[in-house]
Coordinates of C-alpha atoms in Angstrom, one line a residue:
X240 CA 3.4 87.9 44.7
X241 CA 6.6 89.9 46.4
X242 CA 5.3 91.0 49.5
X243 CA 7.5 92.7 51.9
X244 CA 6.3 95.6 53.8
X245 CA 3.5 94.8 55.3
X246 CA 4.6 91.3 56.6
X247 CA 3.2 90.4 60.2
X248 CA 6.4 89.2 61.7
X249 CA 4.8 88.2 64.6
X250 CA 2.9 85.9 62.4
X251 CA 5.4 84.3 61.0
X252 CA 7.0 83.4 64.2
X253 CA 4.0 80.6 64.2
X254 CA 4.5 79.3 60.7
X255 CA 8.6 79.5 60.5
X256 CA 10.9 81.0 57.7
X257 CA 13.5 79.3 56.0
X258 CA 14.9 80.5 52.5
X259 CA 15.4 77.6 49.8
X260 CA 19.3 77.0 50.9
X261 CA 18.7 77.0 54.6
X262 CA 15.8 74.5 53.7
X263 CA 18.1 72.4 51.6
X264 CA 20.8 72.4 54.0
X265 CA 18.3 71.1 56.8
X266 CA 16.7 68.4 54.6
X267 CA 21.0 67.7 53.1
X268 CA 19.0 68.1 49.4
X269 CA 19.9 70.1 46.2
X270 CA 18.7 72.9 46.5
X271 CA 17.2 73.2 43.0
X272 CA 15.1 70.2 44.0
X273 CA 13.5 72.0 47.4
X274 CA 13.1 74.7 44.6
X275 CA 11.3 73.1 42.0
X276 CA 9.5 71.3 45.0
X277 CA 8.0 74.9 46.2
X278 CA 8.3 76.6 43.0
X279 CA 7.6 74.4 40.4
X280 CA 9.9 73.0 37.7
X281 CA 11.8 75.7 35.2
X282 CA 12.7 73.4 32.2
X283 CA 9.7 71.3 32.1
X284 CA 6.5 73.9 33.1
X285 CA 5.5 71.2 36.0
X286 CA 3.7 73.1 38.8
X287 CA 4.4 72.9 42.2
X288 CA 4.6 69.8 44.6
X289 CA 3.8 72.1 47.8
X290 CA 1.3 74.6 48.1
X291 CA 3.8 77.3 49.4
X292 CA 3.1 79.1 53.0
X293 CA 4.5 81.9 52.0
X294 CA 4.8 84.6 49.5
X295 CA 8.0 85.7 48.1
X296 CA 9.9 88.2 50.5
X297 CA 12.1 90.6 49.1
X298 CA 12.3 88.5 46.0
X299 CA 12.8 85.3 48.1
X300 CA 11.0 81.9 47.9
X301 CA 10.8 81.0 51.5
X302 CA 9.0 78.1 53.1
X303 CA 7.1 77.8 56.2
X304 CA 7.6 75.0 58.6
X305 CA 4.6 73.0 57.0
X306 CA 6.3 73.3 53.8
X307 CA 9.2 71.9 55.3
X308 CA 8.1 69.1 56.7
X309 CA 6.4 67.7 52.9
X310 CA 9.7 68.9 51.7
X311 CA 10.9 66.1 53.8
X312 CA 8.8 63.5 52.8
X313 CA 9.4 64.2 49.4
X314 CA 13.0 64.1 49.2
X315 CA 12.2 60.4 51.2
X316 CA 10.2 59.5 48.3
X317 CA 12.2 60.5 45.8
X318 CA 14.9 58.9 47.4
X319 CA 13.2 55.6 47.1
X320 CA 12.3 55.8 43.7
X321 CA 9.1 57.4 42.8
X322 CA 9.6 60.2 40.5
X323 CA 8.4 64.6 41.0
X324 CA 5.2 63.4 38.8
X325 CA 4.1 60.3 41.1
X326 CA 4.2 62.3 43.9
X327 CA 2.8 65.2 43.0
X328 CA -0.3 63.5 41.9
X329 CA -0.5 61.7 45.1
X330 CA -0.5 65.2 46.8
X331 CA -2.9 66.6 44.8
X332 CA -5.2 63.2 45.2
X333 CA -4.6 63.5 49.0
X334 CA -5.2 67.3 49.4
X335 CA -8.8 66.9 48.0
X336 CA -9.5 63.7 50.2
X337 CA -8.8 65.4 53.3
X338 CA -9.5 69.1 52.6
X339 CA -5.8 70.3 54.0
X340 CA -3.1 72.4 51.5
X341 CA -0.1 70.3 53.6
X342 CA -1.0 66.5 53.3
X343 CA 2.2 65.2 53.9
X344 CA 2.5 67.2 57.1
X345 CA -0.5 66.4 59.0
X346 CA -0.5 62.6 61.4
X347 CA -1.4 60.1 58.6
X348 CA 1.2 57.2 58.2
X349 CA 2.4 56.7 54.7
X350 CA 4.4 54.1 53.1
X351 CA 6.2 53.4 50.0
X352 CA 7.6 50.4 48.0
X353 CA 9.2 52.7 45.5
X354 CA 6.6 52.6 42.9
X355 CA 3.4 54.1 44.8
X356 CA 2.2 55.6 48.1
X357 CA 0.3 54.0 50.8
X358 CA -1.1 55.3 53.9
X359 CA -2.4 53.7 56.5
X360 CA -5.6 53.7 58.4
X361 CA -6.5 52.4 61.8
X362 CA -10.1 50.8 61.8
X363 CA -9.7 50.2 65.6
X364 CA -7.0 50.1 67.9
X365 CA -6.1 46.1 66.9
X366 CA -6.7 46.6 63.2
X367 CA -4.9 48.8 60.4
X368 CA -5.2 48.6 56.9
X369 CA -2.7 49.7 54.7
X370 CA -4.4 51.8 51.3
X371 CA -3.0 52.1 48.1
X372 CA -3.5 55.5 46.5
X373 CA -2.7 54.6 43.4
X374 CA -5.7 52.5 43.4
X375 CA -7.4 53.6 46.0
X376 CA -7.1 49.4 46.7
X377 CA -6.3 47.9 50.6
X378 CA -3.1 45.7 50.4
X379 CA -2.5 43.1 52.6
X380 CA 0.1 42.9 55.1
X381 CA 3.2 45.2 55.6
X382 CA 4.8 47.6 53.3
X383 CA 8.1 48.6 53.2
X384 CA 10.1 49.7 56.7
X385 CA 8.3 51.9 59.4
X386 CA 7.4 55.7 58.4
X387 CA 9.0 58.6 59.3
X388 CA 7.0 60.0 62.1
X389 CA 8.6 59.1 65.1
X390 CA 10.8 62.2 64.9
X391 CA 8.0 64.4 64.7
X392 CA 4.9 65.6 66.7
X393 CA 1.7 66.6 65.9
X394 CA -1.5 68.5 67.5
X395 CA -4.5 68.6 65.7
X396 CA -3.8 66.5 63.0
X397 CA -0.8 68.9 61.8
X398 CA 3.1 68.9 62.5
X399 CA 4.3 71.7 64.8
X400 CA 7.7 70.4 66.0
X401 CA 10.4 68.2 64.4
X402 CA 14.0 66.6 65.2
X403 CA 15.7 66.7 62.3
X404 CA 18.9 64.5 63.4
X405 CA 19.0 61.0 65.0
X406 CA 22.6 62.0 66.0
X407 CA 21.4 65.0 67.7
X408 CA 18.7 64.2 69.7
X409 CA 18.0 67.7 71.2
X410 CA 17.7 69.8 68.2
X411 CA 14.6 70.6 67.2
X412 CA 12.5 72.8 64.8
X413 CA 9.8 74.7 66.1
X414 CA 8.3 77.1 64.3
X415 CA 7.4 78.7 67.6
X416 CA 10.9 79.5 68.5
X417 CA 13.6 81.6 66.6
X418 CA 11.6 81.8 63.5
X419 CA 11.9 77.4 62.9
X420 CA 15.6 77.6 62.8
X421 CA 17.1 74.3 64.7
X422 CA 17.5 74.8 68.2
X423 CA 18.7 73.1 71.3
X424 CA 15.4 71.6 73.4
X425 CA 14.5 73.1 76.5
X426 CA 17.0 75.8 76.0
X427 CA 16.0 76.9 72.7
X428 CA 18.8 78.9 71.8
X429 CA 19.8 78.5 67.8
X430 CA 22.1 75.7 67.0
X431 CA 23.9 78.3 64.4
X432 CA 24.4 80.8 67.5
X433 CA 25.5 78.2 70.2
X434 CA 28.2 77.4 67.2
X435 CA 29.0 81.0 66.3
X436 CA 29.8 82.0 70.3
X437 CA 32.1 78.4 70.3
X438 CA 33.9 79.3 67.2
X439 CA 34.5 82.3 69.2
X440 CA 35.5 81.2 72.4
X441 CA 37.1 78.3 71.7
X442 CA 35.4 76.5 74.6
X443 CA 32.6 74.1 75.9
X444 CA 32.3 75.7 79.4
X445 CA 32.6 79.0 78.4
X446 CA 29.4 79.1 76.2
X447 CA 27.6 77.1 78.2
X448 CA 28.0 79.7 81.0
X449 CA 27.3 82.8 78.7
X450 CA 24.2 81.0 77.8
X451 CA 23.4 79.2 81.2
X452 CA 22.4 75.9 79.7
X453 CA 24.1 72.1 80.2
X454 CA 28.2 71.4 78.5
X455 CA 26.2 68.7 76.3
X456 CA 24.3 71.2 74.8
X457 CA 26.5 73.0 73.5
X458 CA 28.4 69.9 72.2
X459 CA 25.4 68.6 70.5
X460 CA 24.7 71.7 68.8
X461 CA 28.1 72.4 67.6
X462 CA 28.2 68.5 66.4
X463 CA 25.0 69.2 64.8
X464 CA 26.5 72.3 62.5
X465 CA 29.5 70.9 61.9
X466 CA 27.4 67.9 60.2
X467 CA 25.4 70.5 58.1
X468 CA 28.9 72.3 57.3
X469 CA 30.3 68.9 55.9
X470 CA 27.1 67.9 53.5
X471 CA 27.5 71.7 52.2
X472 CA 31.1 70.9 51.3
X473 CA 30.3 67.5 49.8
X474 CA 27.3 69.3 47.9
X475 CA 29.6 71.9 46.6
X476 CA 32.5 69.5 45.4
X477 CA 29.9 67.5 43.8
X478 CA 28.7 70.8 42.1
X479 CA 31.9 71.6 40.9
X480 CA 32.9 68.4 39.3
X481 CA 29.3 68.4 37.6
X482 CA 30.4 72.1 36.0
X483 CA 33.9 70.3 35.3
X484 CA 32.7 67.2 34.1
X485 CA 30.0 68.9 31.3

């Protein structure tokens, strides 16, 4: 469906907005991955991993922050071996356990050795158990390193705010503010602005006054673009030497 007037805006400033490249360029993924991801796979007829957010808008795929976030875990699958077709059926196992279109987004804890997904479950506050869903079996012991979820918070059982960067420990997505975009915590100006106005002026202090917020700030936001800058490059020159190479 290509819906575009008509959108509640204001809406939308709760569930975020991010077109396929922005979302790429946040998760530092091919692009035709989060794409296949949300849209499902061209060459093959596979259906969706996500359940999309979002309609199209003006012709675009766009995903919402929820999308975002399983966009995330994906890639961190994928990246560890399990293939589109593992995970997708994990998904769809999980989204008819617990009744919820994002389960890769809400607070459980899941693990992978590369070859399934577990997740675990805390019986009481001394005792977890780690479940296969594969088998729907309880393994013993630990698997693999710790999950992904100390860089995000939850309420109600569901993500609603995520730092994206280790290296930048006050940028933040919030779907809440500037439409998800990554901001600068507290101050919650856009990371792409705070850059822009530096670009401009050529100076820490200077943007830091026209925005009243701390030197650091600024530094950490500009640090943080100037990351996503240099995996766009790298992802380009690897395009190009793919197009070359074939």
């Amino acid at each position: 469906m290509n819906v575009h007037a008509g959108i509640n805006w204001k809406e939308l400033g709760h569930v975020g907005l991010y077109t396929v490249p922005m979302a790429a360029l946040i998760l530092r993924e091919d692009a035709t991955h989060v794409r296949a991801w949300i849209n499902g796979a061209q060459h093959s007829g596979a259906p969706p991993i996500i359940h999309r957010q979002l309609p199209l808008i003006n012709g675009q795929t766009v995903l919402g922050f929820l999308d975002l976030i399983e966009a995330r875990f994906i890639k961190h699958f994928r990246d560890l071996g399990l293939s589109p077709q593992s995970i997708r059926k994990f998904a769809e196992k999980l989204r008819a356990r617990h009744r919820t279109d994002h389960p890769f987004a809400t607070n459980k804890v899941f693990r992978t050795d590369g070859k399934t997904i577990f997740m675990e479950i805390v019986e009481t506050d001394e005792e977890k158990k780690i479940l296969n869903l594969l088998n729907d079996n309880f393994e013993m012991g630990d698997i693999i390193a710790a999950s992904l979820f100390d860089s995000i918070l939850y309420a109600d059982d569901l993500a609603f705010r995520w730092h994206p960067s280790p290296s930048h420990p006050h940028v933040v997505l919030d779907p809440k503010f500037a439409f998800g975009r990554p901001v600068v915590e507290g101050a919650w100006v856009p990371t792409d602005t705070l850059d822009a106005a530096y670009s401009a002026e050529g100076n820490e202090d200077a943007v830091a006054d026209d925005f009243e917020i701390d030197k650091s700030l600024v530094a950490e936001a500009v640090a943080y673009e100037q990351s996503l800058k240099v995996e766009a490059r790298i992802e380009n020159t690897v395009g190009c030497s793919t197009v070359r190479l074939t």
